């Protein structure tokens, strides 16, 4: 039975993934984790087809389409590997800007990877990988989204504290991605019925 619950696994491999999730993580979510770093993976099941979800995930130039903490994003030049975006973060968070580089954008395998290269926050050497996979949920096309990250543990914090903090933001982003994708998918189905 698929639920909307998030499943997380930390860098030492403990967690409650099914075989499908574990296989995807082993194959596509490879991070080199140093002694002073923490890493984790999160899983989200979305009741919308892969093309709908991927169309949002792949937009390096428009993360605000589903990320609730992003107020503005500027990308210079053409969108390609190595492109850099300047992200403005909404007030009330412990940051105002983040400078991020696109590491990988694979439309065939549905893999998106980015790295934070600057900004006024404590996420040093942060990089993430997002992969999108088809599945069936309640008899309809659905999407399995996996997001993993690695980041330095700031001075004065533990690995657990750092992972918990980053996971909270990713959970908000994945929840929003699910809400936007599912709402859009329902509208598509409604419009299709109206045309009949």
PDB file of N, CA, C and O in Angstrom, residues 39 64 98 111 137 147 149 163 174 180:
ATOM      1  N   UNK A  39      24.521  12.807   5.439  1.00  0.00           N
ATOM      2  CA  UNK A  39      23.817  12.512   4.199  1.00  0.00           C
ATOM      3  C   UNK A  39      22.520  11.794   4.522  1.00  0.00           C
ATOM      4  O   UNK A  39      22.426  11.086   5.527  1.00  0.00           O
ATOM      5  N   UNK A  64      10.820  28.235  -7.817  1.00  0.00           N
ATOM      6  CA  UNK A  64       9.689  28.786  -7.069  1.00  0.00           C
ATOM      7  C   UNK A  64       8.352  28.217  -7.540  1.00  0.00           C
ATOM      8  O   UNK A  64       7.333  28.397  -6.871  1.00  0.00           O
ATOM      9  N   UNK A  98      20.995  32.231  -1.948  1.00  0.00           N
ATOM     10  CA  UNK A  98      21.745  31.001  -2.176  1.00  0.00           C
ATOM     11  C   UNK A  98      22.200  30.990  -3.633  1.00  0.00           C
ATOM     12  O   UNK A  98      21.413  31.297  -4.534  1.00  0.00           O
ATOM     13  N   UNK A 111      16.960  12.560 -13.948  1.00  0.00           N
ATOM     14  CA  UNK A 111      17.893  12.829 -12.852  1.00  0.00           C
ATOM     15  C   UNK A 111      18.240  14.311 -12.856  1.00  0.00           C
ATOM     16  O   UNK A 111      18.597  14.867 -13.894  1.00  0.00           O
ATOM     17  N   UNK A 137      -0.297   4.175  -8.606  1.00  0.00           N
ATOM     18  CA  UNK A 137      -0.902   4.475  -7.308  1.00  0.00           C
ATOM     19  C   UNK A 137      -2.418   4.474  -7.491  1.00  0.00           C
ATOM     20  O   UNK A 137      -2.943   5.250  -8.297  1.00  0.00           O
ATOM     21  N   UNK A 147      14.876  12.137  -3.185  1.00  0.00           N
ATOM     22  CA  UNK A 147      15.835  13.233  -3.075  1.00  0.00           C
ATOM     23  C   UNK A 147      16.858  12.881  -2.007  1.00  0.00           C
ATOM     24  O   UNK A 147      16.508  12.504  -0.894  1.00  0.00           O
ATOM     25  N   UNK A 149      20.896  14.016  -0.299  1.00  0.00           N
ATOM     26  CA  UNK A 149      21.815  15.147  -0.164  1.00  0.00           C
ATOM     27  C   UNK A 149      23.013  14.763   0.675  1.00  0.00           C
ATOM     28  O   UNK A 149      22.996  13.782   1.421  1.00  0.00           O
ATOM     29  N   UNK A 163      21.118  16.881   9.722  1.00  0.00           N
ATOM     30  CA  UNK A 163      20.230  16.100   8.858  1.00  0.00           C
ATOM     31  C   UNK A 163      18.768  16.449   9.113  1.00  0.00           C
ATOM     32  O   UNK A 163      17.988  16.602   8.170  1.00  0.00           O
ATOM     33  N   UNK A 174       9.059  18.644  -1.079  1.00  0.00           N
ATOM     34  CA  UNK A 174       8.425  17.485  -1.687  1.00  0.00           C
ATOM     35  C   UNK A 174       6.911  17.499  -1.491  1.00  0.00           C
ATOM     36  O   UNK A 174       6.159  17.093  -2.381  1.00  0.00           O
ATOM     37  N   UNK A 180       1.292  20.550  -5.956  1.00  0.00           N
ATOM     38  CA  UNK A 180       1.207  21.246  -7.253  1.00  0.00           C
ATOM     39  C   UNK A 180       0.980  20.229  -8.370  1.00  0.00           C
ATOM     40  O   UNK A 180       0.128  20.432  -9.245  1.00  0.00           O
TER      41      UNK A 180
END
